[in-house]
Short mmCIF file of C-alpha atoms and ligand atoms in Angstrom, two decimals:
data_model
loop_
_atom_site.label_atom_id
_atom_site.label_comp_id
_atom_site.label_asym_id
_atom_site.label_seq_id
_atom_site.Cartn_x
_atom_site.Cartn_y
_atom_site.Cartn_z
CA MET A 1 -76.83 46.82 13.23
CA ALA A 2 -73.16 46.23 13.29
CA GLU A 3 -70.86 48.84 11.91
CA LEU A 4 -69.60 47.99 8.33
CA ILE A 5 -65.87 48.93 7.55
CA ASN A 6 -65.15 48.57 3.93
CA GLY A 7 -67.84 45.65 3.74
CA THR A 8 -66.51 43.89 6.69
CA ARG A 9 -68.94 43.66 9.72
CA LEU A 10 -67.47 44.92 13.07
CA LEU A 11 -69.25 42.80 15.88
CA THR A 12 -68.37 43.47 19.52
CA ALA A 13 -68.50 40.98 22.30
CA ASP A 14 -67.29 41.16 25.88
CA ALA A 15 -64.21 39.19 26.41
CA VAL A 16 -65.52 37.36 29.54
CA SER A 17 -69.46 37.02 29.01
CA PRO A 18 -69.98 37.55 25.31
CA ALA A 19 -73.58 38.51 24.45
CA ALA A 20 -75.53 35.68 22.57
CA GLU A 21 -76.42 37.84 19.66
CA ALA A 22 -73.05 38.77 18.24
CA ILE A 23 -71.90 35.30 18.65
CA ALA A 24 -75.03 33.96 16.78
CA VAL A 25 -74.54 36.57 13.98
CA ALA A 26 -70.80 35.38 13.59
CA ALA A 27 -71.70 31.64 13.70
CA ALA A 28 -74.33 32.16 11.08
CA ILE A 29 -71.71 33.78 8.59
CA LEU A 30 -69.26 30.62 9.40
CA ARG A 31 -71.98 28.09 8.89
CA GLN A 32 -72.55 29.55 5.57
CA GLY A 33 -69.01 29.28 4.51
CA GLY A 34 -67.89 32.93 5.52
CA LEU A 35 -64.82 34.17 7.10
CA VAL A 36 -64.89 35.61 10.56
CA ALA A 37 -61.99 36.91 12.64
CA PHE A 38 -62.29 36.31 16.39
CA PRO A 39 -60.28 36.71 19.47
CA THR A 40 -58.24 34.04 21.21
CA GLU A 41 -55.76 34.32 24.16
CA THR A 42 -52.92 34.34 21.94
CA VAL A 43 -53.76 36.52 18.84
CA TYR A 44 -56.88 37.03 16.68
CA GLY A 45 -57.53 34.15 14.34
CA LEU A 46 -59.45 34.11 10.86
CA GLY A 47 -61.84 31.26 11.10
CA ALA A 48 -63.65 29.13 8.69
CA ASP A 49 -65.56 26.04 9.00
CA ALA A 50 -62.70 23.60 9.13
CA LEU A 51 -64.86 20.71 7.35
CA ASN A 52 -65.76 22.96 4.26
CA PRO A 53 -62.96 23.09 1.67
CA VAL A 54 -64.48 26.03 -0.06
CA ALA A 55 -64.71 28.04 3.07
CA VAL A 56 -61.16 27.26 3.85
CA GLU A 57 -59.88 28.16 0.65
CA GLY A 58 -61.21 31.69 1.33
CA ILE A 59 -58.89 31.94 4.15
CA PHE A 60 -55.97 31.33 1.89
CA ARG A 61 -57.08 33.94 -0.55
CA ALA A 62 -57.92 36.56 2.12
CA LYS A 63 -54.47 36.18 3.76
CA GLY A 64 -52.38 35.80 0.46
CA ARG A 65 -51.40 32.68 2.19
CA PRO A 66 -49.23 29.97 0.42
CA ALA A 67 -51.25 26.81 -0.05
CA ASP A 68 -48.34 24.85 1.44
CA ASN A 69 -48.80 26.25 4.87
CA PRO A 70 -51.41 24.27 6.87
CA LEU A 71 -53.88 25.60 9.44
CA ILE A 72 -54.61 24.93 12.96
CA VAL A 73 -58.25 23.51 13.64
CA HIS A 74 -59.83 24.80 16.72
CA ILE A 75 -62.19 22.83 18.93
CA ALA A 76 -64.18 23.79 21.94
CA ASP A 77 -64.81 20.38 23.62
CA LEU A 78 -62.57 17.14 23.77
CA SER A 79 -65.79 15.34 22.22
CA GLU A 80 -64.92 17.15 18.80
CA LEU A 81 -61.39 15.62 18.74
CA SER A 82 -62.35 12.32 17.17
CA ALA A 83 -63.84 14.20 14.15
CA VAL A 84 -60.28 15.65 13.19
CA ALA A 85 -57.87 13.31 14.80
CA ALA A 86 -57.66 9.62 13.82
CA SER A 87 -55.74 8.56 16.87
CA VAL A 88 -54.34 9.97 19.91
CA PRO A 89 -50.59 9.23 20.70
CA PRO A 90 -49.98 7.74 24.31
CA LEU A 91 -48.42 10.94 25.46
CA ALA A 92 -51.40 13.14 24.26
CA PRO A 93 -54.17 12.80 26.81
CA ALA A 94 -52.14 13.94 29.81
CA VAL A 95 -50.89 17.07 27.89
CA MET A 96 -54.55 17.76 26.77
CA ALA A 97 -55.74 17.47 30.46
CA ARG A 98 -53.20 19.72 31.72
CA PHE A 99 -52.88 22.35 29.01
CA TRP A 100 -56.25 22.64 27.03
CA PRO A 101 -57.97 24.99 26.90
CA GLY A 102 -54.56 26.97 26.40
CA PRO A 103 -52.02 28.18 23.97
CA LEU A 104 -50.92 24.77 22.86
CA THR A 105 -51.35 23.29 19.40
CA LEU A 106 -50.94 19.41 19.11
CA VAL A 107 -50.06 17.92 15.59
CA LEU A 108 -51.94 14.55 15.40
CA PRO A 109 -52.89 12.02 12.63
CA LYS A 110 -55.79 13.43 10.68
CA THR A 111 -59.12 11.99 9.82
CA PRO A 112 -60.39 11.77 6.26
CA ALA A 113 -63.05 14.31 7.32
CA VAL A 114 -60.41 17.04 7.35
CA PRO A 115 -60.07 18.32 3.95
CA ALA A 116 -56.65 18.21 2.34
CA ILE A 117 -56.49 22.03 2.00
CA VAL A 118 -56.67 22.51 5.61
CA THR A 119 -53.47 20.39 6.24
CA ALA A 120 -51.83 21.32 3.01
CA GLY A 121 -51.91 17.81 1.93
CA LEU A 122 -50.07 16.36 5.24
CA ALA A 123 -51.32 13.22 6.86
CA THR A 124 -51.34 15.27 10.19
CA VAL A 125 -53.63 17.94 11.61
CA ALA A 126 -52.79 20.68 14.03
CA VAL A 127 -55.43 20.99 16.79
CA ARG A 128 -55.87 23.35 19.62
CA MET A 129 -58.59 24.39 22.14
CA PRO A 130 -58.30 28.08 22.80
CA ASP A 131 -58.61 29.65 26.22
CA HIS A 132 -60.98 32.39 25.37
CA PRO A 133 -64.76 32.52 26.09
CA VAL A 134 -65.45 34.15 22.70
CA ALA A 135 -63.58 31.59 20.87
CA LEU A 136 -65.06 28.81 22.56
CA ALA A 137 -68.66 30.12 22.45
CA LEU A 138 -68.21 30.88 18.66
CA ILE A 139 -66.96 27.28 17.92
CA ARG A 140 -69.84 25.79 19.95
CA ALA A 141 -72.41 28.13 18.17
CA ALA A 142 -70.98 27.36 14.76
CA GLY A 143 -71.44 23.79 15.44
CA THR A 144 -68.24 22.81 13.71
CA PRO A 145 -64.31 23.05 14.27
CA LEU A 146 -62.86 26.22 13.00
CA ALA A 147 -59.69 26.35 10.83
CA ALA A 148 -57.92 29.59 11.84
CA PRO A 149 -54.56 31.13 11.16
CA SER A 150 -53.70 34.35 12.62
CA ALA A 151 -55.88 37.14 11.12
CA ASN A 152 -53.17 39.16 9.45
CA LEU A 153 -52.29 39.47 5.83
CA SER A 154 -49.53 36.78 5.06
CA GLY A 155 -46.10 37.83 6.38
CA ARG A 156 -47.42 40.80 8.77
CA PRO A 157 -47.27 40.71 12.44
CA SER A 158 -50.02 38.77 14.01
CA PRO A 159 -53.06 40.99 15.09
CA THR A 160 -53.54 41.35 18.90
CA ASN A 161 -56.79 43.55 18.39
CA ALA A 162 -59.63 44.13 16.05
CA ARG A 163 -57.99 47.24 14.56
CA HIS A 164 -55.01 45.28 13.46
CA VAL A 165 -57.42 42.79 11.78
CA LEU A 166 -59.24 45.50 9.99
CA ASP A 167 -55.98 47.15 8.95
CA ASP A 168 -54.99 44.13 7.08
CA LEU A 169 -58.31 42.42 6.13
CA ALA A 170 -61.22 44.94 5.97
CA GLY A 171 -62.99 44.14 2.65
CA ARG A 172 -61.59 40.77 2.48
CA ILE A 173 -63.55 39.01 5.19
CA GLU A 174 -67.29 38.99 6.18
CA ALA A 175 -66.69 39.93 9.96
CA VAL A 176 -64.63 40.45 12.94
CA VAL A 177 -65.46 39.97 16.56
CA ASP A 178 -63.94 42.84 18.61
CA SER A 179 -63.19 41.68 22.23
CA GLY A 180 -60.26 44.03 22.81
CA GLU A 181 -56.72 43.26 23.22
CA THR A 182 -55.69 39.55 23.45
CA GLY A 183 -53.62 38.53 26.53
CA ILE A 184 -50.44 36.53 25.44
CA GLY A 185 -50.00 38.52 22.31
CA LEU A 186 -48.07 35.87 20.35
CA GLU A 187 -49.26 32.49 18.99
CA SER A 188 -49.52 29.02 20.52
CA THR A 189 -46.78 26.45 20.79
CA VAL A 190 -46.91 23.83 18.12
CA LEU A 191 -46.04 20.52 19.53
CA ASP A 192 -45.64 17.41 17.37
CA LEU A 193 -46.65 14.20 19.26
CA THR A 194 -46.41 11.92 16.22
CA GLY A 195 -42.79 11.09 16.45
CA GLU A 196 -40.74 9.34 19.20
CA VAL A 197 -40.03 12.26 21.33
CA PRO A 198 -42.40 15.43 21.51
CA LEU A 199 -40.91 18.03 19.14
CA ILE A 200 -41.69 21.88 19.31
CA LEU A 201 -41.97 22.91 15.93
CA ARG A 202 -42.98 26.44 16.91
CA PRO A 203 -42.38 28.13 20.36
CA GLY A 204 -45.35 29.99 21.60
CA GLY A 205 -47.47 30.98 24.54
CA LEU A 206 -46.89 27.59 26.56
CA THR A 207 -43.24 27.12 27.47
CA ARG A 208 -41.05 24.35 27.06
CA GLU A 209 -40.48 24.32 30.76
CA ASP A 210 -44.34 24.01 31.34
CA LEU A 211 -44.34 21.11 29.04
CA LEU A 212 -41.52 19.34 30.88
CA THR A 213 -43.83 19.24 33.94
CA VAL A 214 -46.01 16.59 32.11
CA LEU A 215 -43.64 15.26 29.54
CA PRO A 216 -40.39 13.43 30.23
CA GLU A 217 -38.67 14.99 27.16
CA VAL A 218 -39.37 17.71 24.78
CA HIS A 219 -36.97 18.55 21.85
CA LEU A 220 -36.96 21.81 19.80
CA ASP A 221 -37.06 21.46 16.04
CA PRO A 222 -33.37 21.97 15.10
CA GLY A 223 -34.64 24.03 12.07
CA LEU A 224 -35.76 26.80 14.59
CA SER A 225 -32.36 27.77 15.58
CA HIS A 226 -31.67 29.59 12.25
CA ALA A 227 -33.38 30.60 9.04
CA SER A 228 -33.55 26.97 8.03
CA VAL A 229 -36.04 25.76 5.02
CA ALA A 230 -35.73 22.38 6.55
CA ALA A 231 -37.84 23.41 9.43
CA ARG A 232 -40.81 20.92 9.73
CA SER A 233 -43.58 23.22 10.46
CA PRO A 234 -44.28 24.41 7.03
CA GLY A 235 -45.17 28.03 8.10
CA VAL A 236 -41.84 28.34 9.82
CA LYS A 237 -39.97 28.92 6.59
CA TYR A 238 -41.84 31.88 5.37
CA LYS A 239 -40.96 35.58 6.11
CA HIS A 240 -43.01 36.43 9.04
CA TYR A 241 -44.27 39.02 11.53
CA ALA A 242 -42.35 41.60 9.45
CA PRO A 243 -43.37 45.35 9.64
CA GLN A 244 -42.39 47.44 6.75
CA ALA A 245 -39.25 48.83 8.52
CA GLU A 246 -36.09 46.80 8.58
CA VAL A 247 -35.52 45.14 11.89
CA VAL A 248 -32.24 44.28 13.52
CA VAL A 249 -32.10 42.47 16.89
CA VAL A 250 -29.46 43.41 19.27
CA GLU A 251 -28.56 40.54 21.53
CA GLY A 252 -26.30 40.01 24.37
CA SER A 253 -25.96 41.05 28.04
CA VAL A 254 -28.30 43.81 29.50
CA GLN A 255 -24.92 45.73 30.27
CA ALA A 256 -23.75 45.53 26.79
CA ILE A 257 -26.88 46.11 24.71
CA PRO A 258 -27.49 49.92 25.12
CA ALA A 259 -24.13 51.04 23.85
CA CYS A 260 -24.50 48.81 20.80
CA VAL A 261 -27.92 50.00 20.10
CA LEU A 262 -26.66 53.71 20.41
CA ARG A 263 -23.92 53.05 18.04
CA LEU A 264 -26.20 51.37 15.39
CA ALA A 265 -28.62 54.21 15.83
CA ALA A 266 -26.08 56.92 15.31
CA GLU A 267 -24.71 55.18 12.15
CA ALA A 268 -28.18 54.86 10.76
CA GLU A 269 -29.08 58.45 11.56
CA GLN A 270 -26.02 59.72 9.85
CA GLN A 271 -27.27 57.98 6.75
CA GLY A 272 -30.56 60.03 7.18
CA ARG A 273 -32.58 57.00 8.31
CA ARG A 274 -35.39 57.34 10.91
CA VAL A 275 -34.68 55.01 13.87
CA GLY A 276 -36.99 53.55 16.42
CA ILE A 277 -35.82 51.57 19.44
CA ILE A 278 -37.81 48.73 21.11
CA ALA A 279 -36.38 48.61 24.55
CA THR A 280 -37.16 46.92 27.89
CA ARG A 281 -38.16 48.71 31.00
CA GLU A 282 -34.70 47.93 32.56
CA THR A 283 -32.79 49.71 29.70
CA SER A 284 -35.07 52.29 28.14
CA GLU A 285 -33.46 55.23 30.09
CA HIS A 286 -30.20 54.82 28.02
CA TYR A 287 -31.78 56.30 24.97
CA PRO A 288 -32.49 59.92 25.67
CA GLY A 289 -33.68 61.84 22.67
CA LYS A 290 -34.43 58.82 20.66
CA LEU A 291 -37.87 57.37 19.54
CA VAL A 292 -38.13 54.55 22.25
CA MET A 293 -41.09 52.15 22.67
CA VAL A 294 -41.00 50.31 25.85
CA SER A 295 -42.15 46.45 25.43
CA GLY A 296 -42.21 45.49 28.96
CA SER A 297 -39.99 44.02 31.74
CA ARG A 298 -37.34 41.40 31.38
CA GLU A 299 -38.57 40.16 34.69
CA ALA A 300 -42.04 39.51 33.31
CA PRO A 301 -41.60 38.35 29.61
CA GLY A 302 -45.46 38.13 29.39
CA THR A 303 -45.55 41.85 29.39
CA ILE A 304 -43.23 41.91 26.30
CA SER A 305 -45.02 39.07 24.42
CA HIS A 306 -48.33 41.08 25.08
CA ASN A 307 -46.88 44.31 23.36
CA LEU A 308 -44.56 42.96 20.83
CA PHE A 309 -46.75 42.76 17.69
CA THR A 310 -48.48 46.08 18.47
CA LEU A 311 -45.18 47.83 18.83
CA LEU A 312 -44.03 46.62 15.48
CA ARG A 313 -47.23 47.91 13.83
CA ARG A 314 -46.78 51.15 15.66
CA MET A 315 -43.26 51.66 14.49
CA ASP A 316 -44.47 51.41 10.95
CA ALA A 317 -47.01 53.94 11.78
CA ALA A 318 -44.36 56.38 13.25
CA GLY A 319 -42.62 56.18 9.86
CA VAL A 320 -39.52 54.43 11.13
CA ASP A 321 -36.98 53.09 8.47
CA LEU A 322 -35.09 50.96 10.98
CA ILE A 323 -36.15 49.24 14.26
CA LEU A 324 -33.40 48.35 16.68
CA ALA A 325 -34.95 45.73 18.98
CA GLU A 326 -33.31 44.57 22.16
CA GLY A 327 -32.88 40.92 22.74
CA ILE A 328 -33.91 39.25 25.97
CA ALA A 329 -33.16 35.81 27.58
CA ASP A 330 -34.56 33.16 25.35
CA THR A 331 -35.90 30.91 28.34
CA GLY A 332 -39.46 30.51 29.29
CA LEU A 333 -41.61 32.73 27.16
CA GLY A 334 -38.42 34.61 25.98
CA LEU A 335 -37.88 31.49 23.69
CA ALA A 336 -41.04 32.36 21.65
CA ILE A 337 -40.39 36.31 21.81
CA MET A 338 -36.92 35.75 20.44
CA ASN A 339 -38.23 33.51 17.82
CA ARG A 340 -40.71 36.19 16.58
CA LEU A 341 -38.25 39.07 16.79
CA ARG A 342 -35.43 37.13 14.94
CA LYS A 343 -37.83 36.20 12.19
CA ALA A 344 -39.31 39.82 12.09
CA ALA A 345 -35.48 40.78 11.55
CA GLY A 346 -34.95 38.27 8.82
CA TYR A 347 -32.40 36.85 11.00
CA ARG A 348 -30.48 40.22 11.05
CA ILE A 349 -28.90 39.73 14.69
CA ILE A 350 -25.97 41.82 16.16
CA GLU A 351 -24.22 40.45 19.24
CA ALA A 352 -23.42 43.25 21.61
CA LEU A 353 -20.06 42.70 23.02
O1 TXA B 1 -52.00 30.93 18.52
C1 TXA B 1 -52.32 30.50 17.49
O2 TXA B 1 -51.84 29.34 17.28
C2 TXA B 1 -53.00 31.34 16.38
C3 TXA B 1 -54.52 31.41 17.04
C4 TXA B 1 -55.53 32.00 15.93
O3 TXA B 1 -54.94 30.15 17.33
N1 TXA B 1 -52.97 30.65 15.08
C5 TXA B 1 -51.96 30.48 14.41
O4 TXA B 1 -52.04 30.15 13.19
O5 TXA B 1 -50.88 31.08 14.70
P1 TXA B 1 -51.06 30.15 11.87
O6 TXA B 1 -51.69 29.60 10.67
O7 TXA B 1 -50.69 31.62 11.92
O8 TXA B 1 -49.81 29.22 12.43
C6 TXA B 1 -50.06 27.87 12.32
C7 TXA B 1 -48.69 27.18 12.49
C8 TXA B 1 -47.81 27.20 11.07
O9 TXA B 1 -46.48 27.40 11.56
C9 TXA B 1 -48.16 25.88 10.38
O10 TXA B 1 -47.09 25.57 9.66
C10 TXA B 1 -48.09 25.08 11.59
O11 TXA B 1 -48.92 25.72 12.70
N2 TXA B 1 -48.85 23.71 11.32
C11 TXA B 1 -50.26 23.64 10.94
N3 TXA B 1 -50.43 22.21 10.66
C12 TXA B 1 -49.45 21.69 10.81
C13 TXA B 1 -49.16 20.41 10.65
N4 TXA B 1 -49.90 19.32 10.32
N5 TXA B 1 -47.78 19.85 11.00
C14 TXA B 1 -46.81 20.76 11.27
N6 TXA B 1 -47.06 22.07 11.35
C15 TXA B 1 -48.30 22.50 11.25
MG1 MG B 2 -49.60 33.37 11.47
#
């Protein structure tokens, strides 16, 4: 018997070779229109049968997600694509062949089989093939594509382990499949291939530099550079990834950042606020006596992406009022990391001089 937490079943499955039983239980719930959170290589997703509008409605209810923010449809095999995508733009096959399964979501024209609630009424559907044995096994066992947003309450940091999922959604969903920590730690890159030039609507686990090895040109949605309501990916306009604490990002050179962080920390502490610092390995020793959490190394941004959302949640658990987060270079995976940090900060950014 699986453990029950506030009515939500906690199933465990090995991340490399999941036992058939846990997958079968989870798949049966999905086939009956229930909600199951499951691991992917990016973050945990909250899955429902993508072709069942009543099941998908449950996702929006459980998360408190605005109805105009469309979902990603997850498939396990290329043969499932034609059920959800009406056509495949000329550049798509090479991209799929190179990067699927993987942290890349493609926006494609939708088929009538995809319910309007999945795409928030758009003519396009976002599709991805996740690179995680549990996710792939679950989609296959369910026998249907799975609509799955990140398995957090709307506006909260995305979950990178089953504990995060339960903290937000216990009692609101039928089950969660626990396979430990996710690898990348932030969401997939959303790429729109329906226009003339491929457009990144949301930077994520697959870098723009990687995409440029297959595509001649890749543009960034101009709306990404600031808090724009004109951003084309509907979800991009909402408050996101936010812990309870206020977040301020301190950007600039690695030499200038520590002094600026220390000054802001001192100012806040004078006002009686409890301050936490998210620092990199290279700079963390500049803050003796402070509450410091090390995200990872600037030399290996994958270590930072892996830890970022967990640290935002841990700062809340530590009762911090203000999180001062060090910025990093926004190249490679740094682009997605800085996108999430700036959004978590509500674009409160201070340039260290
Ligand atoms: O890594 C991920 O992508 C995770 C895992 C679970 O796969 N999922 C995820 O889903 O991050 P979610 O719902 O949190 O983010 C989906 C993003 C939103 O920004 C949404 O607006 C965008 O994809 N999106 C979905 N359908 C779209 C469409 N048809 N056109 C443009 N953007 C779309
Ligand atoms: Mg999300």
